[in-house]
Amino acid sequence: MEPIRLGVIGLGRAFALMRASFHADPRVRLVAGCDPRAAARDRFVSDYRGHAYADASSLAADPAVEAVYVASPHQFHTEHVLAALAAGRHVLVEKPLALTLADCATMRDAARAAGRHIVVGHSHGFDAPIAAARAAIAAGTHGRLRMIHAVYHTDFLYRPRRPEELDSAQGGGVVFNQAPHQLDIVRLLGGGMLASVRALTGAWDPARPTEGAYAALLRFTDGAFASLTYSGYAHFDGDEFTNWISEAGRDKPPGAPFTARARLPADQPGELAQRTARSYGAPDTPTLSPPHHEHFGLILASCDHADLRPLPDRLRIHADGVTIDQPIAPPSVPRREVLDELVAAVRTGHRPLHDAAWGMATMEAALAIRESAASGQDVPMRHQVPVMQEPA
Ligand SMILES: NC(=O)c1ccc[n+]([C@@H]2O[C@H](COP(=O)([O-])OP(=O)(O)OC[C@H]3O[C@@H](n4cnc5c(N)ncnc54)[C@H](O)[C@@H]3O)[C@@H](O)[C@H]2O)c1
């Protein structure tokens, strides 16, 4: 198979994280990059000998580009996805798909009209242990799925941020940035079709005045339900629940307290400089493959006869009177499942599970977390879609 010729819009942190996957997977070749930062463009040319552009439309129009990875900040996703589709390219776009349902629908409809595919990822709904849990639930071996718990505590709010990432009106905070991971996982395990969302949010640090926490109660149309809790306030470390394997699938020192808050510069230029140092183009950008699968904290799916717990290297099944560990081989290519969907869509026309309609349904639930927190009401869901294919 000819490798997919990929152009990347937004050579930042997300690209730095995806690079290990692109390097390890011969099905993909990086041919073009776009970023307003000259340092990132220069680095791209020297790393990949590809073309580099300062604006997205020029990259999309480059005939060498077959598919576009949109990894620019949230607020540019719609513009960049539409530019790629208009040029006839398939799209891989980072979560969140967009900040409004109207924008999500515009992208979904534009992809249909252009006969091109959108894959929304990476998100932790792609993680192999989640696919294993989904397969076990779909097989019905343990009875019906009844309830899901998803809990994750991180240092999200104290990692260096751009100003708009601390302003909820511009897509800042954990509901836009982190809830899509948890919602993707929970919707995948539960079959996709949510009936309603009830939630509360917390914005407890006036110096970083956006949502840093939420708790949500989700009802599925078949009667199953899920509770989601997230805190980015950097106190308890949720990786304790995954045996001290980090979200990125790397071993970390057990019990070490978070240091992000203490390391954060007091002024905004300092914070931006620290952010850029974690981004593509910095000398120490990591590209090594992680030894374990990625994860998004504690996930517990309760069926009639067993509680299923996906872990970074196994699916642990707490059944009647017995606990079974079903090992999951380490990733050969990190985030391989994302590229599997992209390759299947581009090379065989296979509709991706994480397509724009799926991404829109996830964003409907994320937006409902904020809406419910403001209104104190259940928010009914109107744009949900079911899981269209079972993971292999
Ligand atoms: N799935 C994941 O694990 C993951 C991880 C990090 C980020 N993300 C997502 O990736 C997106 C980018 O986040 P990030 O953390 O990489 O941000 P970032 O600031 O590190 O990187 C964004 C890059 O886009 C560039 N950019 C800004 N405006 C642009 C424009 N108009 N055209 C082209 N490039 C432009 C910036 O210069 C920067 O290099 C966000 O939507 C975020 O949610 C996903």
JSON list of C-alpha atoms and ligand atoms in Angstrom, two decimals, residues 9-14 17 34-37 71-74 76-77 80 94-96 122 162 177 181 275 279 335, ligand 1:
[
{"chain": "A", "resi": 9, "resn": "ILE", "atom": "CA", "xyz": [-1.97, 22.13, 10.08]},
{"chain": "A", "resi": 10, "resn": "GLY", "atom": "CA", "xyz": [-0.74, 23.25, 13.50]},
{"chain": "A", "resi": 11, "resn": "LEU", "atom": "CA", "xyz": [2.77, 22.08, 14.43]},
{"chain": "A", "resi": 12, "resn": "GLY", "atom": "CA", "xyz": [2.30, 22.31, 18.21]},
{"chain": "A", "resi": 13, "resn": "ARG", "atom": "CA", "xyz": [1.93, 20.05, 21.20]},
{"chain": "A", "resi": 14, "resn": "ALA", "atom": "CA", "xyz": [-0.68, 17.75, 19.63]},
{"chain": "A", "resi": 17, "resn": "LEU", "atom": "CA", "xyz": [2.44, 13.82, 20.64]},
{"chain": "A", "resi": 34, "resn": "CYS", "atom": "CA", "xyz": [1.66, 24.59, 8.28]},
{"chain": "A", "resi": 35, "resn": "ASP", "atom": "CA", "xyz": [2.17, 26.92, 11.22]},
{"chain": "A", "resi": 36, "resn": "PRO", "atom": "CA", "xyz": [2.47, 30.68, 11.71]},
{"chain": "A", "resi": 37, "resn": "ARG", "atom": "CA", "xyz": [5.60, 30.00, 13.82]},
{"chain": "A", "resi": 71, "resn": "ALA", "atom": "CA", "xyz": [-3.95, 20.03, 15.01]},
{"chain": "A", "resi": 72, "resn": "SER", "atom": "CA", "xyz": [-4.42, 23.78, 15.32]},
{"chain": "A", "resi": 73, "resn": "PRO", "atom": "CA", "xyz": [-6.10, 25.33, 18.41]},
{"chain": "A", "resi": 74, "resn": "HIS", "atom": "CA", "xyz": [-9.81, 24.47, 18.84]},
{"chain": "A", "resi": 76, "resn": "PHE", "atom": "CA", "xyz": [-9.53, 27.13, 14.05]},
{"chain": "A", "resi": 77, "resn": "HIS", "atom": "CA", "xyz": [-10.76, 23.56, 13.55]},
{"chain": "A", "resi": 80, "resn": "HIS", "atom": "CA", "xyz": [-9.13, 24.40, 8.64]},
{"chain": "A", "resi": 94, "resn": "GLU", "atom": "CA", "xyz": [-8.07, 16.75, 16.85]},
{"chain": "A", "resi": 95, "resn": "LYS", "atom": "CA", "xyz": [-10.74, 16.81, 19.53]},
{"chain": "A", "resi": 96, "resn": "PRO", "atom": "CA", "xyz": [-12.86, 18.79, 20.22]},
{"chain": "A", "resi": 122, "resn": "HIS", "atom": "CA", "xyz": [-6.83, 11.27, 18.71]},
{"chain": "A", "resi": 162, "resn": "ARG", "atom": "CA", "xyz": [-2.48, 30.00, 25.92]},
{"chain": "A", "resi": 177, "resn": "ASN", "atom": "CA", "xyz": [-10.61, 19.98, 26.27]},
{"chain": "A", "resi": 181, "resn": "HIS", "atom": "CA", "xyz": [-11.96, 12.02, 25.97]},
{"chain": "A", "resi": 275, "resn": "ARG", "atom": "CA", "xyz": [4.18, 26.12, 26.63]},
{"chain": "A", "resi": 279, "resn": "SER", "atom": "CA", "xyz": [5.71, 21.99, 21.69]},
{"chain": "A", "resi": 335, "resn": "ARG", "atom": "CA", "xyz": [-2.17, 5.38, 18.78]},
{"chain": "B", "resi": 1, "resn": "LIG", "atom": "N1", "xyz": [-5.54, 14.17, 21.52]},
{"chain": "B", "resi": 1, "resn": "LIG", "atom": "C1", "xyz": [-4.59, 14.66, 22.29]},
{"chain": "B", "resi": 1, "resn": "LIG", "atom": "O1", "xyz": [-3.95, 13.92, 23.05]},
{"chain": "B", "resi": 1, "resn": "LIG", "atom": "C2", "xyz": [-4.29, 16.13, 22.23]},
{"chain": "B", "resi": 1, "resn": "LIG", "atom": "C3", "xyz": [-3.19, 16.63, 22.94]},
{"chain": "B", "resi": 1, "resn": "LIG", "atom": "C4", "xyz": [-2.89, 18.00, 22.82]},
{"chain": "B", "resi": 1, "resn": "LIG", "atom": "C5", "xyz": [-3.71, 18.80, 22.06]},
{"chain": "B", "resi": 1, "resn": "LIG", "atom": "N2", "xyz": [-4.79, 18.29, 21.42]},
{"chain": "B", "resi": 1, "resn": "LIG", "atom": "C6", "xyz": [-5.64, 19.15, 20.59]},
{"chain": "B", "resi": 1, "resn": "LIG", "atom": "O2", "xyz": [-4.84, 19.69, 19.55]},
{"chain": "B", "resi": 1, "resn": "LIG", "atom": "C7", "xyz": [-5.23, 21.03, 19.29]},
{"chain": "B", "resi": 1, "resn": "LIG", "atom": "C8", "xyz": [-3.99, 21.92, 19.42]},
{"chain": "B", "resi": 1, "resn": "LIG", "atom": "O3", "xyz": [-3.60, 21.94, 20.77]},
{"chain": "B", "resi": 1, "resn": "LIG", "atom": "P1", "xyz": [-2.07, 22.03, 21.18]},
{"chain": "B", "resi": 1, "resn": "LIG", "atom": "O4", "xyz": [-1.99, 21.69, 22.60]},
{"chain": "B", "resi": 1, "resn": "LIG", "atom": "O5", "xyz": [-1.22, 21.28, 20.21]},
{"chain": "B", "resi": 1, "resn": "LIG", "atom": "O6", "xyz": [-1.82, 23.58, 21.00]},
{"chain": "B", "resi": 1, "resn": "LIG", "atom": "P2", "xyz": [-0.42, 24.27, 20.69]},
{"chain": "B", "resi": 1, "resn": "LIG", "atom": "O7", "xyz": [-0.59, 25.71, 20.98]},
{"chain": "B", "resi": 1, "resn": "LIG", "atom": "O8", "xyz": [0.69, 23.53, 21.35]},
{"chain": "B", "resi": 1, "resn": "LIG", "atom": "O9", "xyz": [-0.24, 24.05, 19.13]},
{"chain": "B", "resi": 1, "resn": "LIG", "atom": "C9", "xyz": [-1.05, 24.66, 18.19]},
{"chain": "B", "resi": 1, "resn": "LIG", "atom": "C10", "xyz": [-0.18, 25.02, 17.01]},
{"chain": "B", "resi": 1, "resn": "LIG", "atom": "O10", "xyz": [-1.03, 25.60, 16.03]},
{"chain": "B", "resi": 1, "resn": "LIG", "atom": "C11", "xyz": [-0.39, 26.76, 15.54]},
{"chain": "B", "resi": 1, "resn": "LIG", "atom": "N3", "xyz": [-1.40, 27.66, 15.01]},
{"chain": "B", "resi": 1, "resn": "LIG", "atom": "C12", "xyz": [-2.04, 28.69, 15.61]},
{"chain": "B", "resi": 1, "resn": "LIG", "atom": "N4", "xyz": [-2.85, 29.31, 14.74]},
{"chain": "B", "resi": 1, "resn": "LIG", "atom": "C13", "xyz": [-2.73, 28.65, 13.57]},
{"chain": "B", "resi": 1, "resn": "LIG", "atom": "C14", "xyz": [-3.31, 28.82, 12.29]},
{"chain": "B", "resi": 1, "resn": "LIG", "atom": "N5", "xyz": [-4.20, 29.79, 12.06]},
{"chain": "B", "resi": 1, "resn": "LIG", "atom": "N6", "xyz": [-2.96, 27.97, 11.30]},
{"chain": "B", "resi": 1, "resn": "LIG", "atom": "C15", "xyz": [-2.07, 26.98, 11.52]},
{"chain": "B", "resi": 1, "resn": "LIG", "atom": "N7", "xyz": [-1.48, 26.76, 12.72]},
{"chain": "B", "resi": 1, "resn": "LIG", "atom": "C16", "xyz": [-1.82, 27.58, 13.73]},
{"chain": "B", "resi": 1, "resn": "LIG", "atom": "C17", "xyz": [0.37, 27.32, 16.71]},
{"chain": "B", "resi": 1, "resn": "LIG", "atom": "O11", "xyz": [1.42, 28.19, 16.29]},
{"chain": "B", "resi": 1, "resn": "LIG", "atom": "C18", "xyz": [0.88, 26.06, 17.38]},
{"chain": "B", "resi": 1, "resn": "LIG", "atom": "O12", "xyz": [2.14, 25.66, 16.88]},
{"chain": "B", "resi": 1, "resn": "LIG", "atom": "C19", "xyz": [-6.33, 21.39, 20.29]},
{"chain": "B", "resi": 1, "resn": "LIG", "atom": "O13", "xyz": [-7.58, 21.31, 19.65]},
{"chain": "B", "resi": 1, "resn": "LIG", "atom": "C20", "xyz": [-6.20, 20.32, 21.37]},
{"chain": "B", "resi": 1, "resn": "LIG", "atom": "O14", "xyz": [-7.44, 19.97, 21.94]},
{"chain": "B", "resi": 1, "resn": "LIG", "atom": "C21", "xyz": [-5.07, 16.97, 21.48]}
]
